[in-house]
Short mmCIF file of C-alpha atoms and ligand atoms in Angstrom, two decimals:
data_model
loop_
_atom_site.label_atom_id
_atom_site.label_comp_id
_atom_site.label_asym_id
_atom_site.label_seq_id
_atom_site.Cartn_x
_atom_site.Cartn_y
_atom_site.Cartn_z
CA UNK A 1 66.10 -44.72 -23.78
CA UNK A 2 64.41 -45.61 -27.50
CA UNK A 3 61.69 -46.55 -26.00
CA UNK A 4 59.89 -44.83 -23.41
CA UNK A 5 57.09 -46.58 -23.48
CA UNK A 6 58.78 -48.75 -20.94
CA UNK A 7 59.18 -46.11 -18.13
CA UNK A 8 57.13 -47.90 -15.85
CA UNK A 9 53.70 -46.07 -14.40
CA UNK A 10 54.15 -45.58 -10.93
CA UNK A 11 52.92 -42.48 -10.13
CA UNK A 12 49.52 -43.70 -11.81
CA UNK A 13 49.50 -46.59 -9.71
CA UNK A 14 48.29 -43.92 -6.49
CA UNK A 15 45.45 -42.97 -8.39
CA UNK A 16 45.57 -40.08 -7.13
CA UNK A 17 43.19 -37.27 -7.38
CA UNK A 18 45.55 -34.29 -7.03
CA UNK A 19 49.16 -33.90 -8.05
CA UNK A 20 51.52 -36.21 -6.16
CA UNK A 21 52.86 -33.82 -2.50
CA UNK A 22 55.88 -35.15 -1.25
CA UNK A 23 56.65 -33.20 2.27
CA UNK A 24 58.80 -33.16 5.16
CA UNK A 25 61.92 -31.10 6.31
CA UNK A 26 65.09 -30.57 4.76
CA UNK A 27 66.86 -32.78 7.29
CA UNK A 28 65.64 -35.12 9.89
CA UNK A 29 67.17 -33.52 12.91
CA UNK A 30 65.82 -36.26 15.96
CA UNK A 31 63.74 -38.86 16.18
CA UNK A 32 61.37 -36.70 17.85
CA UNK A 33 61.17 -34.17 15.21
CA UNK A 34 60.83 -36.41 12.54
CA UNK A 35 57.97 -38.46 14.41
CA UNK A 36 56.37 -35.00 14.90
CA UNK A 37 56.38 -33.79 11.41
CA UNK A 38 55.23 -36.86 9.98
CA UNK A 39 51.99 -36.94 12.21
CA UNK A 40 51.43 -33.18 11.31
CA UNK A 41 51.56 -34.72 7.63
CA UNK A 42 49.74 -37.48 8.44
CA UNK A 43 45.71 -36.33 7.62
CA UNK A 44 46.89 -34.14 4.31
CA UNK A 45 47.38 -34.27 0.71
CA UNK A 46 51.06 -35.06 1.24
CA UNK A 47 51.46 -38.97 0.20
CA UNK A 48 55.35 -39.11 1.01
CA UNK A 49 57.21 -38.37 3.65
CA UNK A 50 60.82 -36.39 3.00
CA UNK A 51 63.62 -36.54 5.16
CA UNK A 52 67.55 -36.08 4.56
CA UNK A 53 70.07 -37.59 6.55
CA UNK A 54 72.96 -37.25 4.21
CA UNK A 55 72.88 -33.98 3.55
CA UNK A 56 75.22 -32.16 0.93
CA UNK A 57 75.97 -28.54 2.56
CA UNK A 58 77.77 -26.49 0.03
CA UNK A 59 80.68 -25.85 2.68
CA UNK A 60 81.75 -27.98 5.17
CA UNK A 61 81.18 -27.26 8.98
CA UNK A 62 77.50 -26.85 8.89
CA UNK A 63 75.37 -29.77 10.19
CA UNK A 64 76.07 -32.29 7.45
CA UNK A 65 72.63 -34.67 8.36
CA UNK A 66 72.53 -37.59 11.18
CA UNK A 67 73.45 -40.28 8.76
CA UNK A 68 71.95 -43.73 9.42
CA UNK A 69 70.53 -43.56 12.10
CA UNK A 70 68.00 -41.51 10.37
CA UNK A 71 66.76 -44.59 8.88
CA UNK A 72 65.22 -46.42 11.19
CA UNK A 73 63.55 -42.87 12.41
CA UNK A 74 62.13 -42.76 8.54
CA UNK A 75 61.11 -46.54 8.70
CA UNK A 76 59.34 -45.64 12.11
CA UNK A 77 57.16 -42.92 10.93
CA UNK A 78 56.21 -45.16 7.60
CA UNK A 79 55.14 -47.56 10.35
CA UNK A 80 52.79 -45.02 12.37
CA UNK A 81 51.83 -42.78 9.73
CA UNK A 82 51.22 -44.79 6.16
CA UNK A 83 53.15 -42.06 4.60
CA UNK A 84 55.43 -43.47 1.88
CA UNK A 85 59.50 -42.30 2.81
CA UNK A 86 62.06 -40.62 0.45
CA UNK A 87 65.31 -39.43 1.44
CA UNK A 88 68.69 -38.09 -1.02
CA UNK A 89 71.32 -41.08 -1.84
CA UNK A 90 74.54 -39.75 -3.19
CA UNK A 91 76.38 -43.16 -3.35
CA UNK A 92 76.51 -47.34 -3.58
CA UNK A 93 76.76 -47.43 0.20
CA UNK A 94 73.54 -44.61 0.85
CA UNK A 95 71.89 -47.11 -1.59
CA UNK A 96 72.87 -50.18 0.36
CA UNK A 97 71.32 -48.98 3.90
CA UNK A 98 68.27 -47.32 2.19
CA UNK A 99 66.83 -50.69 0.71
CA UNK A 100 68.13 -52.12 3.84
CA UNK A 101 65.61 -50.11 5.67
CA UNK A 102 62.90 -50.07 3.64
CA UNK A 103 62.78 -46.52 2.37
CA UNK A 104 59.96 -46.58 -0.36
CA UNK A 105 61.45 -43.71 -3.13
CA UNK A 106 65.50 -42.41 -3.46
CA UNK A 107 65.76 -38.86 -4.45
CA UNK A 108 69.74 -38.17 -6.54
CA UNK A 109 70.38 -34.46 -5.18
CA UNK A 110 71.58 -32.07 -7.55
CA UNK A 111 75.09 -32.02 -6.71
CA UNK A 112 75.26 -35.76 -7.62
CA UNK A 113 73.37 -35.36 -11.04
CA UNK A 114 76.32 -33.40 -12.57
CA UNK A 115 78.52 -36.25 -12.18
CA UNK A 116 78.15 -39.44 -14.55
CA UNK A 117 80.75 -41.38 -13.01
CA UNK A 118 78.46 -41.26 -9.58
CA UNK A 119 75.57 -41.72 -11.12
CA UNK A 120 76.57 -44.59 -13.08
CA UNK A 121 77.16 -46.29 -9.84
CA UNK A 122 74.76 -45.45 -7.90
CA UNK A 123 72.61 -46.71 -10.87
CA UNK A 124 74.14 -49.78 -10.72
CA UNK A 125 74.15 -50.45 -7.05
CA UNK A 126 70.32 -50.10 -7.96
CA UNK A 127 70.12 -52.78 -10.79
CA UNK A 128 67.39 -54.93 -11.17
CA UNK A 129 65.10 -53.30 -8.09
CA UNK A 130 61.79 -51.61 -8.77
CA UNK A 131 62.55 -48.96 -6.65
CA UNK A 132 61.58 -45.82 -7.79
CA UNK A 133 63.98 -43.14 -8.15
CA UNK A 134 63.40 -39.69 -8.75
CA UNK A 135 66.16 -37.37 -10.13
CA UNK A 136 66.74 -33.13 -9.41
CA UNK A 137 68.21 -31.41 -11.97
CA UNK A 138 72.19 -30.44 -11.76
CA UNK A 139 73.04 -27.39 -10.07
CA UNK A 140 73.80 -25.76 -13.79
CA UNK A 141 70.92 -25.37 -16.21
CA UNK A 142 72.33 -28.34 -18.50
CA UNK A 143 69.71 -30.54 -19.82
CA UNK A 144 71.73 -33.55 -21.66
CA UNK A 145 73.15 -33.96 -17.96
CA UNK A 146 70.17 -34.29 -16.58
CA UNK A 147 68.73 -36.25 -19.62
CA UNK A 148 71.74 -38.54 -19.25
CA UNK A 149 71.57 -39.02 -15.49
CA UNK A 150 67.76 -40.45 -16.12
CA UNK A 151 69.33 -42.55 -19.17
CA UNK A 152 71.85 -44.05 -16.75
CA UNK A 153 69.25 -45.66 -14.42
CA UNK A 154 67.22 -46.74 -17.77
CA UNK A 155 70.02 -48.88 -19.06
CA UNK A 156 70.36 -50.77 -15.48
CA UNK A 157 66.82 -51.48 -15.90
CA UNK A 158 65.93 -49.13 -13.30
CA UNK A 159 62.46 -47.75 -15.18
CA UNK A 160 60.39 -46.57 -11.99
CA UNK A 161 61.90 -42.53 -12.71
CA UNK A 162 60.47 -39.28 -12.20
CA UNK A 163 62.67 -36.12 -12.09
CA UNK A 164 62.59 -33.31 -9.67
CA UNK A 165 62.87 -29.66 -10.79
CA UNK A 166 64.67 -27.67 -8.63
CA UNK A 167 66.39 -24.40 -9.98
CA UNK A 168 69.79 -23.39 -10.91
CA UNK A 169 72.44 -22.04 -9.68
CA UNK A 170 73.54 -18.09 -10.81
CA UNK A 171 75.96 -16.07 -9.48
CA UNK A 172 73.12 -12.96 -9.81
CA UNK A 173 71.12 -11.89 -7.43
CA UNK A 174 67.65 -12.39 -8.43
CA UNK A 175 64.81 -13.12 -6.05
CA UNK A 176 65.23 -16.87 -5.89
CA UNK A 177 67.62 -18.98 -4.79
CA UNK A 178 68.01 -21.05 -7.75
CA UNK A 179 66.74 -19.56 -10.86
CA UNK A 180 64.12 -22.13 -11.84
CA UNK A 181 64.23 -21.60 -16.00
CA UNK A 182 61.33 -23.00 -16.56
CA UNK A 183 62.36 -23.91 -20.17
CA UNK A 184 64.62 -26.62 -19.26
CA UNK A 185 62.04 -28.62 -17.30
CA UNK A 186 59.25 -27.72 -20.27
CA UNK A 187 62.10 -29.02 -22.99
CA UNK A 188 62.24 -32.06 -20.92
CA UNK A 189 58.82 -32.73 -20.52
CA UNK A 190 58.31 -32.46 -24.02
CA UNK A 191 61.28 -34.91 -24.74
CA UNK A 192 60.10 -37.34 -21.69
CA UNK A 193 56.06 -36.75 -21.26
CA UNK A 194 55.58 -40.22 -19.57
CA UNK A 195 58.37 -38.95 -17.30
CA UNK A 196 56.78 -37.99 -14.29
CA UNK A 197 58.08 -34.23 -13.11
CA UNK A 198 57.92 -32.81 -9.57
CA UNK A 199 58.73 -29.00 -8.61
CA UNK A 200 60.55 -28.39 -5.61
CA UNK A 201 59.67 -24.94 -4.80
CA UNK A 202 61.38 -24.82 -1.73
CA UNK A 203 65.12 -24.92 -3.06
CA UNK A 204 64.43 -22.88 -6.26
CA UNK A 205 62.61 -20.31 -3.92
CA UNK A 206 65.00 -20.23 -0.93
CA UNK A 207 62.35 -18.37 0.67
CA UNK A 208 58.89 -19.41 1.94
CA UNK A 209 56.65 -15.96 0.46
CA UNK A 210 56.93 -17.42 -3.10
CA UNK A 211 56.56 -21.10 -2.50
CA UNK A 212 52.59 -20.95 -3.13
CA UNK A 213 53.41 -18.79 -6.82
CA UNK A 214 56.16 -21.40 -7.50
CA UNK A 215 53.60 -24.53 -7.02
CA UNK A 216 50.86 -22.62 -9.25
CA UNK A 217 52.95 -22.02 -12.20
CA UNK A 218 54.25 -25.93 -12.23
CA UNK A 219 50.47 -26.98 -11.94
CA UNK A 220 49.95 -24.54 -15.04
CA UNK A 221 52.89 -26.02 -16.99
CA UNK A 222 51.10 -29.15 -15.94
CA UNK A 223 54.08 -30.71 -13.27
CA UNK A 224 52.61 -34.01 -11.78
CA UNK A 225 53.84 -32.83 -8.06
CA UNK A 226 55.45 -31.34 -5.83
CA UNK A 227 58.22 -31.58 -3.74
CA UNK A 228 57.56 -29.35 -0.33
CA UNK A 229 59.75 -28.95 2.90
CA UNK A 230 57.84 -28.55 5.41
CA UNK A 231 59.00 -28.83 9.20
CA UNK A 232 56.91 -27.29 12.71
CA UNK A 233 59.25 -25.02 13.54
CA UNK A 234 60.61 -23.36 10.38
CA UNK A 235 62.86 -20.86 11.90
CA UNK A 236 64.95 -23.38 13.91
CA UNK A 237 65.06 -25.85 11.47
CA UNK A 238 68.72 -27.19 11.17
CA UNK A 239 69.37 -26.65 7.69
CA UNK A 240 67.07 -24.80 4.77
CA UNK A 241 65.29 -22.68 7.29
CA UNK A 242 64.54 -19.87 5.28
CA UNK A 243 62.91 -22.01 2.99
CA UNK A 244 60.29 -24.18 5.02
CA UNK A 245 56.89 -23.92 5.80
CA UNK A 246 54.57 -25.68 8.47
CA UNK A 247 51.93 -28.52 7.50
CA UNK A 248 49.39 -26.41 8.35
CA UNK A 249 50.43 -23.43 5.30
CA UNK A 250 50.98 -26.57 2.91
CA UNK A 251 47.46 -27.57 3.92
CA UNK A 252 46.37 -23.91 3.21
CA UNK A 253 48.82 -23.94 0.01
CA UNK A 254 46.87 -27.19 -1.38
CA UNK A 255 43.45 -25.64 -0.36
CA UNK A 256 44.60 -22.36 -3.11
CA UNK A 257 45.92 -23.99 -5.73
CA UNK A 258 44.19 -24.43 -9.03
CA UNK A 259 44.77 -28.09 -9.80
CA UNK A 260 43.86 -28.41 -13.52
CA UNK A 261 42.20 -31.44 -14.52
CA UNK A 262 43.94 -34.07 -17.07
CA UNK A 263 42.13 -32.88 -20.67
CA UNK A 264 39.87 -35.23 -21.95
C1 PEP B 1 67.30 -31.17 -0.38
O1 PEP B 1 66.31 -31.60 -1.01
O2 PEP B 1 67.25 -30.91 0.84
C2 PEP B 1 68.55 -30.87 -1.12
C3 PEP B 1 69.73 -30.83 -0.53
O3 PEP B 1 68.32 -30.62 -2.39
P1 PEP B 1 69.21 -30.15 -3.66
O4 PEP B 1 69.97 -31.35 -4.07
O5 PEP B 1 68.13 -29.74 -4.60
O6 PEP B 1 70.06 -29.00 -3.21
MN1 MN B 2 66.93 -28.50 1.77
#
């Protein structure tokens, strides 16, 4: 990646006035829910719509997302909301039935960002589209494997990147889920500034009283988004429920936050 330069602008291209909100649950559960959620979203700052229907649970046995038929739910809310759609691609074949249907953004989860070899092909299964991809940080606070992960896409000529910061694992208890050392995402930032960087406070919090504290220190280390789950019914949600909040408290969250202006 000599030149970066060529990281292609499309975060810019929104022209947004705020930082980029990308919200929605953890996992579309029905069509119902997902409709539902996306309406709620609908009328706020949130400008994509998150959903994920392959979903990598830690252990096996828990509900493990509804697969694709969960795309043509996403493609349907695109259709009566606007909303742009993002969902988590782990291989060639996610890849395949995402462009298939239309879904606008792929998010790489952060179990798939440790490993080059999957990477590699799901970089390559992505060759020569201007889809934007945007990539979460591996699970362990290693920043040439993340670096490498976005260098991957690069050299397939897949240049419409962002990266998503999302904690880290530790085997200590401390009062998030994933410990978000900041300093990784800063060093990257200052490595990649044209990279555009998103903070998902939901999975670094694991909780939802520190998801407004989370989003106001990435806006003061200057993030370009965020990355919210958000879902009607937090407390039955299907997976993540801890974690997720309601449109309505990300329309409050939004309403708090000091957004500071690009200087000059
Ligand atoms: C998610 O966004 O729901 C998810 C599974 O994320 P991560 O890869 O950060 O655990
Ligand atoms: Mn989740």
């Amino acid at each position: 990646m000599e030149n970066k330069k060529e990281l292609r602008n499309w975060l810019d291209a929104f022209n947004l006035d705020h930082p980029l909100v990308i919200a929605g649950p953890c996992s579309a559960e029905t069509e119902e829910q997902v409709l539902k959620i996306a309406h709620e979203l609908k009328d706020t700052d949130a400008t994509v719509f998150r959903a994920g229907i392959w979903k990598p649970r830690t252990r096996p046995g828990m509900f493990e997302g509804v697969g694709a038929l969960g795309l043509k739910w996403l493609q349907k809310a695109k259709e009566e909301t606007g909303m742009l759609t993002t969902t988590e691609v782990a291989n060639p074949n996610h890849v395949e039935l995402a462009l298939k249907h239309d879904v606008d953004i792929l998010w790489i989860g952060a179990r798939t960002t440790v490993s080059p070899f999957n990477i590699q092909e799901i970089a390559e299964a992505l060759k020569g589209t201007d889809k934007t991809v945007l990539i979460k940080n591996p699970v362990n606070p290693d920043l040439a494997l993340w670096l490498g992960a976005v260098e991957r896409f690069y050299t397939q000529d897949v240049k419409n990147l962002g990266v998503i910061h999302r904690g880290f694992s530790t085997y200590e208890k401390t009062r998030y889920r994933n410990n978000p050392e900041w300093q990784v995402a800063v060093d990257l930032q200052n490595e990649f500034p044209d990279l555009p960087l998103i903070l998902d406070p939901s999975h670094i919090a694991g909780r939802r009283d520190i998801i407004f504290d989370l989003c106001q220190t990435g806006l003061d280390l200057n993030y370009d988004g965020i990355m919210v789950e958000t879902h009607y019914d937090p407390d039955n949600a299907w997976s993540d429920a801890k974690q997720q909040i309601t449109p309505s408290q990300l329309v409050q969250i939004m309403k708090d936050l000091k957004i500071r202006k690009e200087e000059g």
